[in-house]
């Protein structure tokens, strides 16, 4: 079988995770694990494998030395496609187009089986060539990154208990993109040196209830709607945090004037930059402020019944330097209604910031230049979404988030959305990136 054929077979297995694990079909994860054993025989003959937390997969490839190992992360699970208007079967892994335009359409093509399978292809190829890595290489493939992250949490704890201190941890994250920053025309490898925190709050309005034919003047649903509107009208303040300052400082050399000077003097131009970023679009806005959005609404179970409890779920993504308690205070001030309860369901503060200089960074940058293009500029980046990497920051200061795939704006927009896809040539180049990283 070819690498693409193996990739398509694994994409066709619907390893969908759910917050309520009772809804997760774990037989699909067992099917996926069996397929990995069959498709990558050298990996499973030469590497030690442990099954952690029921379904997470932890591999150890012993090298010449166990010190300063490389730890590569990915996750087996994908998000659900229910209710999404896919134009193709999301688990058929169909290939459309020819040559450089050939594209695989499938849930998980990018997030995150693209990286997981590319890593295994790189290791399988290296084993076929008799490669023995300079240091140990660990592979950690979680099974519930899209929901709870318990697999990654358990593997990180296991490694910590064994005293494993990686020289470099690499997880999914930014990609190779064009036009990510205004005025920068060179393709950029957006390497996450930190990620925002995440918190889920419930806004709750309560009342006595009753029949909908005799509603009160200000029912719970109306009170909740007012609170939601106030959250929307009072966004979190804008700030230019260290990872974003580093991104701008690095990009400055590739931007024309006056942007070059504006980026370099970010300490002085921060108000201008943050205002511009907030205006340019959702991605740049999320780089300069904590964001909050209502994702779920609940009310009465009946059409003619007043809601005794009206609830809105607010997803908050915390900027570096802010905390869950800061977010709760902001929401309380914005809502300004003591009859709205604000309850934290779960969350975690932003990650520590990894350095964008030093040996680990140079190792990543070298692999980018060698395999993804000498003209690609590695940029430190603030990862906007949460990943399994947050559980590994206690093992090392060098945790990075980067998927070695060149993605268009439309391809990035398809993550967690209909018609997720990746170009075949782009995915194959990603395998070469991991090979270069293993050899470094």
Coordinates of C-alpha atoms in Angstrom, one line a residue:
X1 CA 0.0 0.0 0.0
X2 CA 1.1 3.6 -0.6
X3 CA 1.2 6.2 2.2
X4 CA -1.9 7.8 0.8
X5 CA -3.8 4.5 0.8
X6 CA -2.9 3.9 4.4
X7 CA -3.9 7.4 5.3
X8 CA -7.3 7.0 3.6
X9 CA -8.0 3.7 5.4
X10 CA -7.4 5.3 8.8
X11 CA -9.5 8.4 7.9
X12 CA -12.4 6.1 7.1
X13 CA -12.6 4.9 10.7
X14 CA -14.9 7.3 12.5
X15 CA -13.1 7.7 15.8
X16 CA -15.5 10.4 17.0
X17 CA -15.2 11.4 20.7
X18 CA -18.0 12.9 22.8
X19 CA -18.0 14.8 26.1
X20 CA -20.4 12.1 27.4
X21 CA -18.2 9.0 27.0
X22 CA -21.4 6.9 27.0
X23 CA -22.0 8.3 23.5
X24 CA -18.4 7.4 22.2
X25 CA -18.2 4.2 20.2
X26 CA -14.9 2.9 21.6
X27 CA -15.1 -0.1 19.3
X28 CA -14.0 2.3 16.5
X29 CA -10.9 3.2 18.5
X30 CA -10.1 -0.5 18.9
X31 CA -10.5 -0.9 15.1
X32 CA -8.2 2.1 14.6
X33 CA -5.6 0.6 16.9
X34 CA -5.7 -2.7 15.1
X35 CA -5.4 -0.9 11.7
X36 CA -2.3 0.9 13.0
X37 CA -0.7 -2.5 14.0
X38 CA -1.4 -3.9 10.6
X39 CA -0.4 -0.9 8.5
X40 CA 2.8 0.0 10.4
X41 CA 4.4 -3.4 11.3
X42 CA 7.9 -2.0 11.9
X43 CA 6.7 0.6 14.3
X44 CA 4.9 -2.1 16.3
X45 CA 7.8 -4.5 16.1
X46 CA 10.5 -2.1 17.2
X47 CA 8.8 0.4 19.5
X48 CA 7.4 -0.3 22.9
X49 CA 3.7 0.5 23.2
X50 CA 1.5 1.1 26.1
X51 CA -2.3 1.6 26.2
X52 CA -3.0 4.4 28.7
X53 CA -6.4 5.5 30.1
X54 CA -8.1 2.8 28.1
X55 CA -7.4 4.0 24.6
X56 CA -4.5 6.5 24.4
X57 CA -1.4 5.1 22.8
X58 CA 2.1 5.8 24.1
X59 CA 5.1 4.6 22.1
X60 CA 8.8 4.6 23.0
X61 CA 11.5 4.3 20.3
X62 CA 14.8 3.7 22.1
X63 CA 17.7 5.8 20.8
X64 CA 21.3 6.0 21.5
X65 CA 20.5 7.9 24.7
X66 CA 17.4 8.3 26.8
X67 CA 18.4 11.9 27.8
X68 CA 16.7 14.9 26.1
X69 CA 14.2 12.8 24.1
X70 CA 11.8 14.1 21.4
X71 CA 8.1 13.8 22.2
X72 CA 5.6 14.0 19.3
X73 CA 2.0 14.4 20.0
X74 CA -1.2 13.8 18.0
X75 CA -4.7 12.6 18.7
X76 CA -6.8 9.8 17.3
X77 CA -10.2 11.3 17.9
X78 CA -12.2 13.6 15.6
X79 CA -15.2 15.8 16.1
X80 CA -18.7 14.8 15.2
X81 CA -20.1 15.6 11.8
X82 CA -23.8 15.4 12.8
X83 CA -25.8 18.4 11.5
X84 CA -23.0 19.6 9.3
X85 CA -23.8 20.1 5.6
X86 CA -21.0 18.0 4.1
X87 CA -21.0 17.8 0.3
X88 CA -19.2 14.4 0.5
X89 CA -19.3 11.4 2.9
X90 CA -17.0 12.6 5.7
X91 CA -15.6 9.2 6.3
X92 CA -15.2 8.0 2.7
X93 CA -11.8 9.8 2.4
X94 CA -12.4 10.4 -1.2
X95 CA -9.6 11.8 -3.4
X96 CA -10.6 14.5 -5.9
X97 CA -8.5 16.1 -8.5
X98 CA -5.2 15.0 -10.0
X99 CA -1.5 15.8 -9.7
X100 CA -0.7 18.8 -7.4
X101 CA -4.5 19.5 -7.0
X102 CA -5.3 16.0 -5.7
X103 CA -7.2 16.5 -2.4
X104 CA -8.5 14.2 0.3
X105 CA -11.8 15.1 1.8
X106 CA -12.4 13.5 5.2
X107 CA -13.1 14.4 8.9
X108 CA -9.7 14.4 10.5
X109 CA -7.7 15.0 7.4
X110 CA -6.0 17.9 9.2
X111 CA -7.3 17.7 12.7
X112 CA -5.5 15.5 13.6
X113 CA -5.0 12.3 11.8
X114 CA -3.0 14.2 9.2
X115 CA -0.2 14.7 11.7
X116 CA -0.7 11.3 13.5
X117 CA -0.4 9.3 10.2
X118 CA 2.5 11.4 8.9
X119 CA 4.4 10.8 12.1
X120 CA 3.9 7.0 11.8
X121 CA 4.9 7.1 8.1
X122 CA 8.1 8.9 9.0
X123 CA 9.0 6.5 11.8
X124 CA 8.2 3.5 9.6
X125 CA 10.4 4.8 6.8
X126 CA 13.3 5.5 9.2
X127 CA 13.0 2.0 10.7
X128 CA 13.1 0.5 7.2
X129 CA 16.4 2.3 6.6
X130 CA 17.8 1.0 9.9
X131 CA 17.9 4.4 11.6
X132 CA 18.6 4.5 15.3
X133 CA 17.7 7.9 16.7
X134 CA 20.2 10.0 18.6
X135 CA 17.9 10.1 21.6
X136 CA 14.7 8.4 22.6
X137 CA 11.6 9.3 20.6
X138 CA 8.2 9.2 22.3
X139 CA 4.9 9.2 20.4
X140 CA 1.8 10.1 22.4
X141 CA -1.5 9.8 20.7
X142 CA -4.5 10.8 22.8
X143 CA -8.0 9.6 22.3
X144 CA -10.2 12.4 23.6
X145 CA -8.4 15.7 22.7
X146 CA -11.6 17.1 21.3
X147 CA -13.4 16.6 24.5
X148 CA -11.8 16.1 27.9
X149 CA -8.1 15.4 27.2
X150 CA -8.0 12.6 29.8
X151 CA -5.7 10.4 27.6
X152 CA -3.1 13.1 27.3
X153 CA -3.3 14.0 30.9
X154 CA -2.7 10.4 31.9
X155 CA 0.2 10.0 29.5
X156 CA 1.8 13.2 30.7
X157 CA 1.5 12.1 34.3
X158 CA 3.0 8.7 33.4
X159 CA 6.0 10.4 31.8
X160 CA 6.5 12.8 34.6
X161 CA 6.5 9.9 37.1
X162 CA 9.2 8.2 35.1
X163 CA 11.3 11.4 35.1
X164 CA 11.1 11.9 31.3
X165 CA 12.3 15.4 30.4
X166 CA 11.9 16.0 26.7
X167 CA 14.2 18.5 24.9
X168 CA 11.3 19.2 22.6
X169 CA 7.6 18.5 22.6
X170 CA 5.6 19.1 19.3
X171 CA 1.9 19.0 19.0
X172 CA -0.7 20.2 16.4
X173 CA -1.1 24.0 16.1
X174 CA -0.2 26.6 13.5
X175 CA 0.5 25.7 9.9
X176 CA 2.3 27.2 6.9
X177 CA 0.2 30.1 5.7
X178 CA 0.3 33.1 3.4
X179 CA -1.2 36.5 4.2
X180 CA -1.6 35.8 7.9
X181 CA -0.1 39.2 8.8
X182 CA -0.8 42.4 6.9
X183 CA 2.1 43.3 4.6
X184 CA 3.9 40.0 4.9
X185 CA 3.9 38.3 1.6
X186 CA 6.4 35.5 2.4
X187 CA 4.8 32.2 3.5
X188 CA 5.1 31.8 7.3
X189 CA 5.3 28.8 9.5
X190 CA 3.2 29.7 12.5
X191 CA 4.8 27.8 15.4
X192 CA 2.8 28.1 18.6
X193 CA 5.0 29.0 21.6
X194 CA 2.0 29.3 23.9
X195 CA -1.7 28.7 23.8
X196 CA -4.7 30.5 25.2
X197 CA -6.5 29.1 28.2
X198 CA -10.0 27.9 28.0
X199 CA -13.0 28.2 30.3
X200 CA -16.7 27.2 30.1
X201 CA -19.1 29.3 32.1
X202 CA -22.8 28.9 32.5
X203 CA -25.0 32.0 32.8
X204 CA -28.2 31.1 34.7
X205 CA -31.4 32.9 35.2
X206 CA -34.1 31.4 37.4
X207 CA -37.8 32.0 38.1
X208 CA -40.8 30.2 39.5
X209 CA -42.1 28.9 36.2
X210 CA -45.7 28.4 35.2
X211 CA -47.9 28.4 32.1
X212 CA -46.7 30.4 29.1
X213 CA -50.2 32.0 28.7
X214 CA -49.5 34.2 31.8
X215 CA -45.9 35.2 31.6
X216 CA -44.2 37.6 34.1
X217 CA -43.1 41.0 32.9
X218 CA -39.5 40.0 32.8
X219 CA -39.1 36.2 32.4
X220 CA -35.9 34.3 33.0
X221 CA -35.3 34.0 29.3
X222 CA -35.5 37.7 28.8
X223 CA -33.1 38.3 31.7
X224 CA -30.7 35.8 30.2
X225 CA -31.0 37.4 26.7
X226 CA -30.1 40.8 28.3
X227 CA -27.1 39.3 29.9
X228 CA -25.9 37.7 26.7
X229 CA -26.3 41.1 24.9
X230 CA -24.2 42.8 27.6
X231 CA -21.4 40.2 27.2
X232 CA -21.4 40.9 23.5
X233 CA -21.3 44.7 23.9
X234 CA -18.5 44.6 26.5
X235 CA -15.6 42.6 25.0
X236 CA -12.5 41.9 27.0
X237 CA -9.8 44.7 26.7
X238 CA -7.2 44.5 23.9
X239 CA -3.5 43.7 24.8
X240 CA -0.3 42.9 23.0
X241 CA 1.1 39.8 24.8
X242 CA 4.7 38.6 24.5
X243 CA 4.2 35.8 21.9
X244 CA 2.4 38.2 19.6
X245 CA 5.1 40.9 20.1
X246 CA 7.7 38.2 19.2
X247 CA 5.7 37.3 16.1
X248 CA 5.6 40.9 15.0
X249 CA 9.3 41.5 15.7
X250 CA 10.2 38.4 13.7
X251 CA 7.9 39.3 10.8
X252 CA 9.1 42.9 10.6
X253 CA 12.1 42.0 8.4
X254 CA 9.6 40.7 5.8
X255 CA 7.2 43.6 5.9
X256 CA 7.4 46.9 3.9
X257 CA 7.6 50.3 5.5
X258 CA 5.8 51.7 7.4
X259 CA 4.7 48.3 8.7
X260 CA 8.3 47.2 9.4
X261 CA 8.8 50.1 11.8
X262 CA 5.3 49.6 13.3
X263 CA 6.0 45.9 14.0
X264 CA 9.5 46.6 15.4
X265 CA 8.3 49.3 17.8
X266 CA 5.4 47.4 19.1
X267 CA 5.9 48.7 22.6
X268 CA 5.0 52.2 21.3
X269 CA 2.5 51.2 18.6
X270 CA 0.6 48.6 20.6
X271 CA -2.7 50.7 20.7
X272 CA -2.6 51.0 16.9
X273 CA -1.7 47.4 16.3
X274 CA -4.3 46.0 18.7
X275 CA -7.1 48.2 17.2
X276 CA -6.1 47.1 13.7
X277 CA -5.9 43.4 14.7
X278 CA -9.4 43.6 16.3
X279 CA -10.8 45.0 13.1
X280 CA -9.1 42.7 10.6
X281 CA -10.9 39.5 11.4
X282 CA -11.7 36.8 14.0
X283 CA -8.2 35.2 13.9
X284 CA -6.3 38.5 14.5
X285 CA -8.8 39.7 17.0
X286 CA -8.3 36.5 19.0
X287 CA -4.5 37.3 19.1
X288 CA -5.1 40.5 21.1
X289 CA -7.9 39.8 23.5
X290 CA -9.6 37.2 25.5
X291 CA -12.8 36.1 23.6
X292 CA -16.1 35.0 24.9
X293 CA -19.0 33.6 22.9
X294 CA -22.3 31.9 23.8
X295 CA -22.3 28.4 22.2
X296 CA -25.4 26.8 23.8
X297 CA -28.8 27.9 25.0
X298 CA -31.3 26.0 27.2
X299 CA -34.7 26.9 28.4
X300 CA -38.0 25.2 28.9
X301 CA -38.7 21.7 27.7
X302 CA -42.2 22.6 26.6
X303 CA -43.5 25.1 24.1
X304 CA -46.1 26.4 26.5
X305 CA -44.1 26.1 29.8
X306 CA -42.1 29.0 31.3
X307 CA -38.5 28.1 31.9
X308 CA -37.7 27.8 35.6
X309 CA -34.0 27.8 34.6
X310 CA -32.7 29.6 31.5
X311 CA -29.0 28.8 30.8
X312 CA -26.4 30.0 28.3
X313 CA -23.0 28.3 27.9
X314 CA -20.2 30.8 27.3
X315 CA -16.9 29.6 25.8
X316 CA -14.0 31.8 27.0
X317 CA -10.5 31.7 25.5
X318 CA -8.0 33.4 27.8
X319 CA -5.2 35.5 26.5
X320 CA -1.7 34.9 27.9
X321 CA -1.4 36.7 31.3
X322 CA -5.1 36.4 32.2
X323 CA -6.8 33.8 34.4
X324 CA -10.1 32.1 34.9
X325 CA -10.8 34.3 37.9
X326 CA -10.1 37.4 35.7
X327 CA -12.6 36.2 33.2
X328 CA -15.3 35.6 35.9
X329 CA -14.8 39.1 37.2
X330 CA -15.1 40.6 33.7
X331 CA -18.3 38.7 33.0
X332 CA -19.8 39.8 36.3
X333 CA -19.1 43.4 35.6
X334 CA -20.3 43.2 32.0
X335 CA -23.6 41.5 32.9
X336 CA -24.2 43.8 36.0
X337 CA -27.1 41.7 37.2
X338 CA -26.9 40.0 40.6
X339 CA -29.9 37.7 39.6
X340 CA -27.7 36.1 36.9
X341 CA -25.6 33.3 38.4
X342 CA -22.2 32.7 36.8
X343 CA -20.9 29.2 37.3
X344 CA -17.6 27.8 36.1
X345 CA -18.1 24.4 34.5
X346 CA -14.5 23.6 33.7
X347 CA -11.4 25.3 32.4
X348 CA -7.6 25.9 32.5
X349 CA -5.4 29.0 32.6
X350 CA -3.2 29.9 29.6
X351 CA -0.1 27.8 29.0
X352 CA 3.4 29.0 29.9
X353 CA 5.3 30.6 27.0
X354 CA 8.1 28.6 25.4
X355 CA 11.2 30.3 24.1
X356 CA 11.5 31.3 20.4
X357 CA 15.3 31.1 20.6
X358 CA 17.7 28.3 21.5
X359 CA 18.3 24.8 20.4
X360 CA 14.7 23.5 20.3
X361 CA 13.5 26.4 18.3
X362 CA 16.5 26.1 15.9
X363 CA 15.7 22.4 15.4
X364 CA 12.2 23.2 14.4
X365 CA 13.2 26.1 12.1
X366 CA 15.8 23.9 10.4
X367 CA 13.3 21.2 9.7
X368 CA 10.9 23.8 8.3
X369 CA 13.5 25.2 5.9
X370 CA 14.8 21.8 4.8
X371 CA 11.4 20.3 3.9
X372 CA 8.8 23.0 3.6
X373 CA 10.7 25.7 1.7
X374 CA 13.7 27.9 2.3
X375 CA 11.5 30.9 1.8
X376 CA 9.2 29.9 4.6
X377 CA 9.7 32.2 7.7
X378 CA 9.3 30.5 11.1
X379 CA 7.2 32.8 13.3
X380 CA 6.5 32.4 17.0
X381 CA 2.7 32.4 17.4
X382 CA 0.0 32.4 20.0
X383 CA -2.0 29.2 19.5
X384 CA -5.7 30.2 19.6
X385 CA -7.3 26.9 20.3
X386 CA -6.5 24.4 23.1
X387 CA -4.5 21.2 22.4
X388 CA -3.2 18.2 24.3
X389 CA 0.1 20.0 24.6
X390 CA -1.1 21.9 27.6
X391 CA -0.8 18.8 29.7
X392 CA 2.9 18.4 28.9
X393 CA 4.2 21.9 29.9
X394 CA 5.2 20.5 33.3
X395 CA 7.7 18.2 31.6
X396 CA 9.8 20.8 29.8
X397 CA 9.9 24.5 28.9
X398 CA 10.1 23.6 25.2
X399 CA 6.5 22.8 24.1
X400 CA 5.6 23.9 20.5
X401 CA 2.4 23.6 18.4
X402 CA 2.8 23.3 14.7
X403 CA 1.4 21.1 11.9
X404 CA 3.8 20.9 9.0
X405 CA 1.1 21.5 6.3
X406 CA 0.6 24.5 4.0
X407 CA -3.0 25.4 4.3
X408 CA -5.1 28.0 2.5
X409 CA -7.6 30.2 4.3
X410 CA -10.5 28.0 3.0
X411 CA -8.8 24.8 4.3
X412 CA -8.2 26.3 7.7
X413 CA -11.9 27.4 7.8
X414 CA -12.9 23.7 7.2
X415 CA -11.5 22.6 10.6
X416 CA -14.4 21.3 12.7
X417 CA -16.6 22.3 9.8
X418 CA -18.0 20.7 6.6
X419 CA -15.6 19.4 3.9
X420 CA -12.4 19.2 5.9
X421 CA -9.6 18.4 3.5
X422 CA -5.9 18.3 2.8
X423 CA -4.0 18.3 -0.5
X424 CA -2.1 15.1 -1.1
X425 CA 1.2 16.9 -1.9
X426 CA 0.9 19.0 1.2
X427 CA 0.4 16.0 3.4
X428 CA 3.4 14.1 1.8
X429 CA 5.7 17.1 2.5
X430 CA 4.6 16.9 6.1
X431 CA 6.0 13.3 6.3
X432 CA 9.3 14.7 5.1
X433 CA 9.2 17.3 7.9
X434 CA 8.9 14.7 10.6
X435 CA 11.7 12.7 9.0
X436 CA 14.0 15.7 9.2
X437 CA 13.0 16.3 12.8
X438 CA 13.7 12.7 13.7
X439 CA 17.2 13.0 12.1
X440 CA 18.1 16.3 13.8

